[in-house]
Structures are given as C-alpha cells and as structure tokens.
mmCIF file of C-alpha atoms and ligand atoms in Angstrom:
data_model
loop_
_atom_site.group_PDB
_atom_site.id
_atom_site.type_symbol
_atom_site.label_atom_id
_atom_site.label_comp_id
_atom_site.label_asym_id
_atom_site.label_seq_id
_atom_site.Cartn_x
_atom_site.Cartn_y
_atom_site.Cartn_z
ATOM 1 C CA MET A 23 32.098 106.270 110.978
ATOM 2 C CA PRO A 24 35.137 104.112 111.769
ATOM 3 C CA HIS A 25 34.708 100.484 110.489
ATOM 4 C CA VAL A 26 36.111 97.453 112.408
ATOM 5 C CA LEU A 27 36.230 93.893 111.270
ATOM 6 C CA VAL A 28 36.250 91.247 114.127
ATOM 7 C CA THR A 29 37.096 87.673 113.580
ATOM 8 C CA GLY A 30 35.587 85.209 116.256
ATOM 9 C CA ALA A 31 32.633 87.658 116.469
ATOM 10 C CA ALA A 32 30.053 85.442 117.602
ATOM 11 C CA GLY A 33 32.127 83.895 120.356
ATOM 12 C CA PHE A 34 32.259 84.963 124.169
ATOM 13 C CA ILE A 35 34.769 87.711 123.966
ATOM 14 C CA GLY A 36 33.830 88.658 120.245
ATOM 15 C CA SER A 37 30.050 88.998 120.815
ATOM 16 C CA HIS A 38 30.891 91.403 123.883
ATOM 17 C CA THR A 39 33.517 93.303 121.651
ATOM 18 C CA VAL A 40 30.898 93.610 118.681
ATOM 19 C CA ASP A 41 28.385 95.149 121.098
ATOM 20 C CA GLN A 42 30.689 97.585 122.801
ATOM 21 C CA LEU A 43 32.090 98.534 119.273
ATOM 22 C CA LEU A 44 28.485 99.225 118.020
ATOM 23 C CA ALA A 45 27.389 101.195 121.234
ATOM 24 C CA ALA A 46 30.663 103.514 120.836
ATOM 25 C CA GLY A 47 29.318 104.285 116.951
ATOM 26 C CA HIS A 48 31.629 101.876 114.972
ATOM 27 C CA ARG A 49 30.456 100.047 111.977
ATOM 28 C CA VAL A 50 31.313 96.481 112.415
ATOM 29 C CA THR A 51 31.773 93.184 110.179
ATOM 30 C CA ALA A 52 31.610 90.349 112.303
ATOM 31 C CA VAL A 53 33.094 87.477 111.000
ATOM 32 C CA ASP A 54 32.801 83.895 112.335
ATOM 33 C CA ASN A 55 32.589 80.228 110.902
ATOM 34 C CA PHE A 56 30.420 79.035 114.020
ATOM 35 C CA ARG A 57 32.756 76.207 114.880
ATOM 36 C CA THR A 58 32.536 77.376 118.533
ATOM 37 C CA GLY A 59 30.776 80.855 118.265
ATOM 38 C CA GLN A 60 27.162 81.071 118.699
ATOM 39 C CA ARG A 61 24.613 83.170 116.444
ATOM 40 C CA VAL A 62 22.409 84.057 119.682
ATOM 41 C CA ASN A 63 25.569 85.772 120.987
ATOM 42 C CA LEU A 64 25.074 88.219 118.156
ATOM 43 C CA ALA A 65 21.367 88.388 118.495
ATOM 44 C CA ARG A 66 21.257 92.139 119.913
ATOM 45 C CA ALA A 67 24.087 93.226 117.776
ATOM 46 C CA LEU A 68 22.292 92.146 114.363
ATOM 47 C CA HIS A 69 19.679 94.478 115.292
ATOM 48 C CA SER A 70 21.849 97.362 114.218
ATOM 49 C CA PRO A 71 22.248 98.293 110.744
ATOM 50 C CA ALA A 72 25.852 99.000 111.467
ATOM 51 C CA CYS A 73 26.628 95.504 111.909
ATOM 52 C CA GLU A 74 27.218 93.219 108.949
ATOM 53 C CA LEU A 75 27.666 89.310 109.791
ATOM 54 C CA VAL A 76 29.919 87.205 107.345
ATOM 55 C CA GLU A 77 30.200 83.560 107.809
ATOM 56 C CA ALA A 78 33.943 82.646 106.726
ATOM 57 C CA ASP A 79 36.889 80.485 107.980
ATOM 58 C CA VAL A 80 39.613 83.036 108.220
ATOM 59 C CA SER A 81 42.318 80.403 108.362
ATOM 60 C CA ALA A 82 41.473 79.599 104.489
ATOM 61 C CA GLU A 83 43.741 81.480 102.088
ATOM 62 C CA GLY A 84 42.283 84.707 100.737
ATOM 63 C CA VAL A 85 39.129 84.887 102.498
ATOM 64 C CA LEU A 86 39.961 87.305 104.959
ATOM 65 C CA ALA A 87 42.034 89.446 102.342
ATOM 66 C CA GLU A 88 39.191 89.840 100.232
ATOM 67 C CA LEU A 89 36.941 90.783 102.864
ATOM 68 C CA VAL A 90 39.611 93.576 103.891
ATOM 69 C CA LYS A 91 39.959 94.546 100.426
ATOM 70 C CA ALA A 92 35.955 94.883 100.113
ATOM 71 C CA GLY A 93 35.189 96.449 103.498
ATOM 72 C CA LYS A 94 38.503 98.616 103.879
ATOM 73 C CA PRO A 95 38.150 98.663 107.693
ATOM 74 C CA GLU A 96 40.408 100.720 109.825
ATOM 75 C CA ALA A 97 41.260 98.007 112.306
ATOM 76 C CA ILE A 98 40.971 94.302 112.421
ATOM 77 C CA VAL A 99 40.048 92.573 115.855
ATOM 78 C CA HIS A 100 41.073 89.208 115.748
ATOM 79 C CA LEU A 101 39.610 86.979 118.360
ATOM 80 C CA ALA A 102 38.768 83.758 116.099
ATOM 81 C CA ALA A 103 40.679 80.874 117.530
ATOM 82 C CA LEU A 104 40.684 77.475 118.834
ATOM 83 C CA VAL A 105 40.018 78.147 122.632
ATOM 84 C CA SER A 106 40.638 75.129 124.383
ATOM 85 C CA VAL A 107 43.980 74.306 125.713
ATOM 86 C CA PRO A 108 43.091 70.634 126.143
ATOM 87 C CA GLU A 109 41.891 70.368 122.514
ATOM 88 C CA SER A 110 45.067 71.965 121.558
ATOM 89 C CA ILE A 111 46.819 68.917 122.977
ATOM 90 C CA ARG A 112 44.380 66.253 121.542
ATOM 91 C CA ASP A 113 44.791 68.060 118.078
ATOM 92 C CA PRO A 114 47.804 70.037 117.447
ATOM 93 C CA GLU A 115 47.367 70.367 113.680
ATOM 94 C CA LEU A 116 44.164 71.748 114.046
ATOM 95 C CA ASN A 117 45.501 74.024 116.914
ATOM 96 C CA PHE A 118 48.213 75.291 114.204
ATOM 97 C CA ARG A 119 45.835 75.806 111.492
ATOM 98 C CA LEU A 120 43.087 77.958 113.518
ATOM 99 C CA ASN A 121 45.796 79.572 116.111
ATOM 100 C CA VAL A 122 48.720 80.067 113.682
ATOM 101 C CA VAL A 123 47.743 79.873 110.125
ATOM 102 C CA ALA A 124 44.508 82.215 110.598
ATOM 103 C CA THR A 125 46.956 84.773 112.334
ATOM 104 C CA GLN A 126 49.276 84.745 109.198
ATOM 105 C CA ARG A 127 46.055 85.343 107.293
ATOM 106 C CA VAL A 128 45.306 88.298 109.430
ATOM 107 C CA ALA A 129 48.771 89.948 108.838
ATOM 108 C CA GLU A 130 48.699 89.422 105.590
ATOM 109 C CA ALA A 131 45.238 90.871 104.883
ATOM 110 C CA ALA A 132 46.332 93.695 106.917
ATOM 111 C CA ARG A 133 49.346 94.318 104.684
ATOM 112 C CA ALA A 134 47.647 94.011 101.488
ATOM 113 C CA GLY A 135 44.640 95.862 102.520
ATOM 114 C CA GLY A 136 46.513 98.422 104.118
ATOM 115 C CA VAL A 137 44.713 98.295 107.463
ATOM 116 C CA GLY A 138 46.211 100.560 110.154
ATOM 117 C CA ARG A 139 45.732 98.374 113.162
ATOM 118 C CA VAL A 140 45.520 94.900 114.314
ATOM 119 C CA VAL A 141 44.365 93.917 117.865
ATOM 120 C CA PHE A 142 45.122 90.177 118.882
ATOM 121 C CA ALA A 143 43.701 87.932 121.503
ATOM 122 C CA SER A 144 46.713 86.486 123.060
ATOM 123 C CA SER A 145 46.624 84.591 126.596
ATOM 124 C CA ALA A 146 48.197 84.264 129.979
ATOM 125 C CA ALA A 147 49.077 80.909 128.703
ATOM 126 C CA VAL A 148 52.176 82.260 126.919
ATOM 127 C CA TYR A 149 53.841 82.347 130.353
ATOM 128 C CA GLY A 150 53.203 78.557 131.244
ATOM 129 C CA ASP A 151 53.313 77.959 134.799
ATOM 130 C CA ALA A 152 57.008 79.368 136.065
ATOM 131 C CA ALA A 153 56.027 83.226 135.739
ATOM 132 C CA PRO A 154 56.725 85.230 138.638
ATOM 133 C CA LEU A 155 53.816 86.801 140.203
ATOM 134 C CA PRO A 156 52.495 89.070 139.215
ATOM 135 C CA ALA A 157 53.440 88.192 135.450
ATOM 136 C CA GLY A 158 54.737 91.377 133.846
ATOM 137 C CA GLU A 159 54.988 91.173 129.996
ATOM 138 C CA ASP A 160 58.801 90.446 130.194
ATOM 139 C CA ALA A 161 58.615 87.392 132.241
ATOM 140 C CA PRO A 162 60.077 84.318 130.700
ATOM 141 C CA LYS A 163 57.887 82.999 128.027
ATOM 142 C CA ALA A 164 57.511 78.831 128.780
ATOM 143 C CA PRO A 165 54.118 77.667 127.232
ATOM 144 C CA ILE A 166 53.219 74.321 128.105
ATOM 145 C CA SER A 167 50.514 73.404 125.719
ATOM 146 C CA PRO A 168 50.140 73.791 121.707
ATOM 147 C CA TYR A 169 47.821 76.611 122.441
ATOM 148 C CA GLY A 170 49.980 78.772 124.531
ATOM 149 C CA ALA A 171 52.867 78.261 121.999
ATOM 150 C CA ALA A 172 50.542 79.190 118.858
ATOM 151 C CA LYS A 173 49.456 82.374 120.982
ATOM 152 C CA LEU A 174 53.335 83.376 121.370
ATOM 153 C CA ALA A 175 54.087 82.708 117.786
ATOM 154 C CA SER A 176 51.105 84.455 116.687
ATOM 155 C CA GLU A 177 52.367 87.632 118.535
ATOM 156 C CA ALA A 178 55.505 87.351 116.864
ATOM 157 C CA LEU A 179 54.162 86.990 113.432
ATOM 158 C CA LEU A 180 51.755 89.907 113.841
ATOM 159 C CA LEU A 181 54.631 92.273 115.538
ATOM 160 C CA GLY A 182 57.238 91.432 112.690
ATOM 161 C CA HIS A 183 54.627 92.359 110.060
ATOM 162 C CA ALA A 184 53.705 95.563 111.758
ATOM 163 C CA ALA A 185 57.326 96.435 111.933
ATOM 164 C CA ALA A 186 58.088 95.381 108.329
ATOM 165 C CA TYR A 187 54.815 97.043 106.903
ATOM 166 C CA GLY A 188 53.935 99.983 109.087
ATOM 167 C CA PHE A 189 50.780 99.112 110.732
ATOM 168 C CA THR A 190 50.335 98.772 114.548
ATOM 169 C CA VAL A 191 49.692 95.548 116.506
ATOM 170 C CA ARG A 192 48.205 95.327 119.964
ATOM 171 C CA CYS A 193 48.691 91.958 121.447
ATOM 172 C CA GLN A 194 46.380 91.244 124.308
ATOM 173 C CA ARG A 195 47.400 88.522 126.918
ATOM 174 C CA TYR A 196 43.979 87.872 128.429
ATOM 175 C CA PHE A 197 44.073 86.308 131.683
ATOM 176 C CA ASN A 198 41.140 83.899 133.322
ATOM 177 C CA VAL A 199 38.073 85.824 131.282
ATOM 178 C CA PHE A 200 34.338 85.332 132.906
ATOM 179 C CA GLY A 201 31.094 86.536 132.192
ATOM 180 C CA PRO A 202 27.752 86.105 130.238
ATOM 181 C CA ARG A 203 27.891 83.845 127.288
ATOM 182 C CA GLN A 204 31.119 81.873 128.461
ATOM 183 C CA ASP A 205 30.081 78.291 127.099
ATOM 184 C CA PRO A 206 30.131 75.917 130.063
ATOM 185 C CA GLY A 207 29.969 72.901 127.569
ATOM 186 C CA SER A 208 33.425 70.896 128.746
ATOM 187 C CA PRO A 209 34.685 69.797 131.927
ATOM 188 C CA TYR A 210 37.526 72.185 130.839
ATOM 189 C CA SER A 211 35.477 75.033 130.357
ATOM 190 C CA GLY A 212 36.473 78.183 132.705
ATOM 191 C CA VAL A 213 35.537 77.128 136.126
ATOM 192 C CA ILE A 214 33.413 80.144 136.902
ATOM 193 C CA SER A 215 31.103 79.312 133.703
ATOM 194 C CA LEU A 216 30.906 75.743 135.014
ATOM 195 C CA PHE A 217 30.136 77.172 138.778
ATOM 196 C CA ALA A 218 27.497 79.606 137.638
ATOM 197 C CA ARG A 219 25.699 76.686 135.798
ATOM 198 C CA ARG A 220 25.622 74.336 138.405
ATOM 199 C CA TYR A 221 24.598 76.752 141.069
ATOM 200 C CA ARG A 222 21.527 77.996 138.461
ATOM 201 C CA GLU A 223 20.749 74.500 138.414
ATOM 202 C CA GLY A 224 20.856 73.688 141.903
ATOM 203 C CA ALA A 225 23.645 71.071 141.758
ATOM 204 C CA ALA A 226 27.003 70.804 143.641
ATOM 205 C CA VAL A 227 29.881 72.007 141.875
ATOM 206 C CA THR A 228 33.224 69.968 141.957
ATOM 207 C CA LEU A 229 36.073 71.532 143.556
ATOM 208 C CA TYR A 230 39.481 70.374 142.741
ATOM 209 C CA GLY A 231 42.028 70.663 145.517
ATOM 210 C CA ASP A 232 41.601 72.749 148.448
ATOM 211 C CA GLY A 233 40.322 76.056 147.141
ATOM 212 C CA GLY A 234 43.257 78.136 147.737
ATOM 213 C CA GLN A 235 44.460 78.255 144.270
ATOM 214 C CA THR A 236 44.045 81.603 142.672
ATOM 215 C CA ARG A 237 43.338 83.133 139.478
ATOM 216 C CA ASP A 238 43.172 86.811 137.894
ATOM 217 C CA PHE A 239 39.709 86.500 136.966
ATOM 218 C CA ILE A 240 38.520 89.599 135.053
ATOM 219 C CA SER A 241 35.277 90.157 133.737
ATOM 220 C CA VAL A 242 34.300 89.904 129.699
ATOM 221 C CA HIS A 243 32.953 93.449 130.147
ATOM 222 C CA ASP A 244 36.408 94.922 130.932
ATOM 223 C CA VAL A 245 38.176 92.641 128.249
ATOM 224 C CA ALA A 246 35.819 93.806 125.681
ATOM 225 C CA ARG A 247 36.363 97.605 126.686
ATOM 226 C CA ALA A 248 40.214 96.846 126.729
ATOM 227 C CA THR A 249 39.832 95.317 123.203
ATOM 228 C CA VAL A 250 37.795 98.228 122.024
ATOM 229 C CA ARG A 251 40.204 100.794 123.404
ATOM 230 C CA ALA A 252 43.112 98.651 121.511
ATOM 231 C CA ALA A 253 41.226 98.816 118.372
ATOM 232 C CA THR A 254 40.155 102.554 118.420
ATOM 233 C CA ALA A 255 42.286 104.652 120.575
ATOM 234 C CA PRO A 256 44.018 107.225 118.591
ATOM 235 C CA GLY A 257 47.895 107.540 118.454
ATOM 236 C CA LEU A 258 48.614 103.904 119.949
ATOM 237 C CA ALA A 259 52.342 102.273 119.016
ATOM 238 C CA SER A 260 52.747 98.522 118.492
ATOM 239 C CA GLY A 261 53.104 96.700 121.650
ATOM 240 C CA THR A 262 51.962 93.899 124.088
ATOM 241 C CA ALA A 263 49.943 94.196 127.485
ATOM 242 C CA ASN A 264 48.410 91.511 129.760
ATOM 243 C CA ILE A 265 44.551 92.292 130.159
ATOM 244 C CA CYS A 266 44.076 91.535 133.634
ATOM 245 C CA THR A 267 43.096 92.704 137.325
ATOM 246 C CA GLY A 268 46.418 92.428 138.936
ATOM 247 C CA ARG A 269 44.431 90.561 141.878
ATOM 248 C CA GLY A 270 44.157 86.919 142.565
ATOM 249 C CA THR A 271 40.882 85.637 143.833
ATOM 250 C CA SER A 272 40.928 81.880 145.425
ATOM 251 C CA LEU A 273 38.386 79.327 144.480
ATOM 252 C CA ARG A 274 37.382 79.507 148.095
ATOM 253 C CA GLU A 275 36.431 83.314 147.649
ATOM 254 C CA VAL A 276 34.354 82.623 144.648
ATOM 255 C CA LEU A 277 32.617 79.869 146.196
ATOM 256 C CA ALA A 278 31.716 81.971 149.022
ATOM 257 C CA VAL A 279 30.269 84.657 146.774
ATOM 258 C CA PHE A 280 28.265 81.715 144.864
ATOM 259 C CA GLN A 281 26.828 80.430 148.516
ATOM 260 C CA ARG A 282 25.983 84.019 149.149
ATOM 261 C CA LEU A 283 23.889 84.390 145.932
ATOM 262 C CA TYR A 284 22.313 80.731 146.150
ATOM 263 C CA PRO A 285 21.607 80.372 149.862
ATOM 264 C CA GLY A 286 20.244 77.139 149.728
ATOM 265 C CA ALA A 287 22.920 75.505 147.432
ATOM 266 C CA PRO A 288 24.493 72.198 148.280
ATOM 267 C CA GLY A 289 28.104 72.786 149.037
ATOM 268 C CA PRO A 290 31.143 71.789 146.685
ATOM 269 C CA ARG A 291 32.014 68.063 146.118
ATOM 270 C CA LEU A 292 35.508 67.594 146.802
ATOM 271 C CA ALA A 293 37.961 66.056 144.462
ATOM 272 C CA PRO A 294 41.613 65.603 144.193
ATOM 273 C CA PRO A 295 43.775 68.640 142.382
ATOM 274 C CA ARG A 296 43.392 68.435 138.847
ATOM 275 C CA GLU A 297 46.467 67.045 136.986
ATOM 276 C CA GLY A 298 49.016 69.886 135.653
ATOM 277 C CA ASP A 299 46.920 72.805 137.595
ATOM 278 C CA ILE A 300 48.762 75.975 138.336
ATOM 279 C CA ARG A 301 48.561 76.898 141.991
ATOM 280 C CA HIS A 302 48.430 80.956 141.258
ATOM 281 C CA SER A 303 48.199 82.804 138.503
ATOM 282 C CA ARG A 304 48.092 86.832 138.638
ATOM 283 C CA GLY A 305 49.293 89.492 135.840
ATOM 284 C CA ASP A 306 50.647 92.820 136.165
ATOM 285 C CA PRO A 307 48.270 95.286 134.918
ATOM 286 C CA ALA A 308 50.637 98.231 134.664
ATOM 287 C CA ALA A 309 51.556 98.032 130.990
ATOM 288 C CA ALA A 310 47.775 98.123 129.861
ATOM 289 C CA ALA A 311 47.427 100.951 132.297
ATOM 290 C CA VAL A 312 50.130 102.957 130.461
ATOM 291 C CA ALA A 313 49.508 101.984 126.755
ATOM 292 C CA LEU A 314 46.000 101.878 126.802
ATOM 293 C CA ASN A 315 44.889 104.008 130.084
ATOM 294 C CA PHE A 316 43.057 100.821 130.756
ATOM 295 C CA ARG A 317 42.195 99.452 134.069
ATOM 296 C CA ALA A 318 39.682 96.785 135.115
ATOM 297 C CA ALA A 319 36.773 98.052 136.940
ATOM 298 C CA VAL A 320 34.140 95.251 137.515
ATOM 299 C CA PRO A 321 35.021 93.504 141.001
ATOM 300 C CA VAL A 322 34.691 89.477 140.963
ATOM 301 C CA GLU A 323 31.902 89.701 143.124
ATOM 302 C CA ASP A 324 29.770 92.025 140.703
ATOM 303 C CA GLY A 325 30.470 89.873 137.933
ATOM 304 C CA LEU A 326 29.188 86.906 139.592
ATOM 305 C CA ALA A 327 26.317 88.573 140.729
ATOM 306 C CA GLU A 328 25.475 89.673 137.023
ATOM 307 C CA LEU A 329 25.742 85.883 135.977
ATOM 308 C CA ALA A 330 23.427 84.685 138.742
ATOM 309 C CA ALA A 331 20.875 87.509 137.698
ATOM 310 C CA GLY A 332 21.018 86.468 134.077
ATOM 311 C CA GLU A 333 22.279 88.720 131.382
HETATM 312 C C1 UD2 B 650 43.578 76.789 132.119
HETATM 313 C C2 UD2 B 650 42.818 76.138 130.869
HETATM 314 C C3 UD2 B 650 42.653 74.610 131.108
HETATM 315 C C4 UD2 B 650 44.176 74.056 131.478
HETATM 316 C C5 UD2 B 650 45.081 74.805 132.538
HETATM 317 C C6 UD2 B 650 46.408 74.356 132.370
HETATM 318 C C7 UD2 B 650 41.058 77.671 130.306
HETATM 319 C C8 UD2 B 650 39.720 77.831 130.425
HETATM 320 N N1 UD2 B 650 41.386 76.537 131.096
HETATM 321 O O1 UD2 B 650 43.119 76.607 133.265
HETATM 322 O O2 UD2 B 650 42.243 73.996 129.863
HETATM 323 O O3 UD2 B 650 44.804 74.058 130.254
HETATM 324 O O4 UD2 B 650 45.108 76.482 131.931
HETATM 325 O O5 UD2 B 650 47.080 74.795 133.412
HETATM 326 O O6 UD2 B 650 41.839 78.052 129.503
HETATM 327 N N2 UD2 B 650 38.118 74.058 138.762
HETATM 328 C C9 UD2 B 650 37.353 73.359 139.907
HETATM 329 N N3 UD2 B 650 36.418 72.934 139.319
HETATM 330 C C10 UD2 B 650 35.898 73.038 138.391
HETATM 331 C C11 UD2 B 650 36.783 73.426 137.052
HETATM 332 C C12 UD2 B 650 37.963 74.083 137.557
HETATM 333 O O7 UD2 B 650 38.017 73.309 141.070
HETATM 334 O O8 UD2 B 650 34.868 72.350 137.837
HETATM 335 C C13 UD2 B 650 39.471 74.630 139.270
HETATM 336 C C14 UD2 B 650 40.751 74.003 138.481
HETATM 337 O O9 UD2 B 650 41.351 72.797 138.883
HETATM 338 C C15 UD2 B 650 41.691 75.145 138.513
HETATM 339 C C16 UD2 B 650 40.924 76.630 138.726
HETATM 340 O O10 UD2 B 650 39.562 75.939 139.100
HETATM 341 O O11 UD2 B 650 42.373 75.253 139.852
HETATM 342 C C17 UD2 B 650 40.797 77.043 137.678
HETATM 343 O O12 UD2 B 650 40.358 76.529 136.314
HETATM 344 P P1 UD2 B 650 40.113 76.903 134.906
HETATM 345 O O13 UD2 B 650 40.067 75.552 134.059
HETATM 346 O O14 UD2 B 650 39.188 77.655 134.756
HETATM 347 O O15 UD2 B 650 41.483 77.796 134.595
HETATM 348 P P2 UD2 B 650 42.955 77.413 134.431
HETATM 349 O O16 UD2 B 650 43.621 78.752 134.471
HETATM 350 O O17 UD2 B 650 43.349 76.523 135.802
#
C-alpha cells in the first residue's frame, strides 16, 4: 500500500486530501501542529487503520526528517503553512518560519529520506495583482505580501532540491479554494466561508464594493483530487501548475446562488471596496490538464449547495 505523509493534515485542504488518499487505498501519516488545523477535520480519517496521526511542528529542525526516516513514505504532501495573508503582513518572521523554513525542512527530509515525490501547496498569491487574465504559470511573479513571497521562494527551494537530488516536485498554485471545513473565523477568511456562515445564521453578509469583482473559486474536493493525483500518479516530471477552474465568478453571482438557497435571507450590507482588493483573478488551467490530467469538475453552484446542505 503506497504511503503518503501529509503535513497540515488537519487543515482545510489537508483533511480533504487525507480523506481522498485513504479512499484511494493509500496509507497516510497525517502530521499537524494544530496551530490552525482542527482535530475534528480528521474525525472520519482517524477511523481508518491506514491513517496515523502525528502531532508535530514541521518547521522544527530534524522533526520531519525523523518521521520520514521511520515511515519511509513514497511521497510528502506539504500543506502545513501560515495561511493568512494579513497575518503574514502582521508577523513576517512567523511567516518566514512557517512558510519558508518549514519548506526547507521538507526538502531536506525528502533528500535525506530518499522520498520520490513532494507536492507543495503554492498559491495564486505568487502572481500579485498584475497578472494577465487568465494567469498562466509563466506570467510575471510579483507577490505583494510576505505570504506570496514565501510561497514563491518555497517553490524555488523545492524545485532546486529536486533537480539536484533527483526527486520529483509538483508545485500547485491553488486559486480561491472553498468548501466544507474552511474556517470562517476571521474577517479575512475566504469570502465563501464567511457568506456561508452568515446565511446559515440568517444574518446579512457584508459586500465590499459593487460585487462585480471576480475570483476563480475552486471546490476543495477538486483541489484535493488534484493534490492526490500530483502525489500518486505514476511518471510525473517536476513542474508547477495552477489549480483553478479557468472561470471567473463574480460576488454578485455567488450572492444570487446563496439567495436562491436561502430564499428568506436578508440582502447584503453594502460597504466600500476593501483596501488592496484585486478586481479580477482567474487562472489558466491548461498546464494542470496536460501535466496531471486534472480538470476541475465541481460547478460553483454545486459547491455552494453542498455548503448550505451541511457536510
Ligand atoms: C486574498 C486574501 C486576503 C487578501 C487579498 C489581497 C485569502 C482568503 N484572502 O483575498 O487576505 O490578502 O487576497 O488581495 O487568502 N469580500 C466581501 N465580503 C466579505 C469578505 C470578502 O465582499 O465578507 C470580498 C473581498 O473584498 C474580495 C472578494 O470578496 O473582493 C474575495 O475575497 P477573499 O478574501 O475571499 O479573497 P481574495 O482573493 O480577495
């Protein structure tokens, strides 16, 4: 049974990735320090005898290398991160440790442990706010936050190690991921997680700006599938791919779907556009189609309906 070690396993994307790995018959070592990950996200996974949970901080020296030496996974899926852009701006040193140093630990653990493949959770944030639409992987990279910079630096670290030491790295630039288990805990949480909670509570959402802004919203089920494929499909070469739908959805469209799902809900509270907001963001999904044979399959409407129905 192939063995995959997942960092950030109790997080939003991590826990869905673990679920899909187990469903596909893989053995999983699920690593998390529970800084932002939640045990409850792994409730289902931990019923499986094929899933082992390890509480550990992967940015600490030697921790991951030891785990890899002991468990000999075929692949590492590195999803552990400081995930909040605003938090990276408030605390750039913490961002460096959790988003860059931790990646170096992964590269070193892969090298020392002879791991064949590493999958890395990168982000559309590497493009900044000036990418052409749709953003292709070769678009200029101009991060505008410590978070985006750390993701870009991490891609380079891993790809350089892969070339030098002969393992495979797949960098996955996730766009606006949404779905069950996304934490709506801060005003800067993903907009769909915030909207879903407000609608569920019967409270009004806040709409910043005119609602004409668009994002490439992709379901976490698609993202987990792309991640599993990058970790386990035979014969992949190192490379970088956007994980996106290629389609822009406006906030007005998102709100219209929620209004249909919650017919009695109050309308949105209108607020001025959020400072630093990007008007449009959309990725080119072609490289993932070629390299991973991956195409997003969940329409945004279906993903929102899933949220309204509960998990
Ligand atoms: C990403 C980051 C955000 C910030 C931004 C910088 C995430 C989840 N968000 O935001 O932290 O760094 O990039 O460009 O990584 N919106 C509302 N009402 C709400 C919340 C959001 O109208 O209650 C709008 C928001 O103003 C934006 C759109 O929804 O126009 C999407 O917001 P988001 O934070 O989900 O995603 P994004 O890509 O703008």
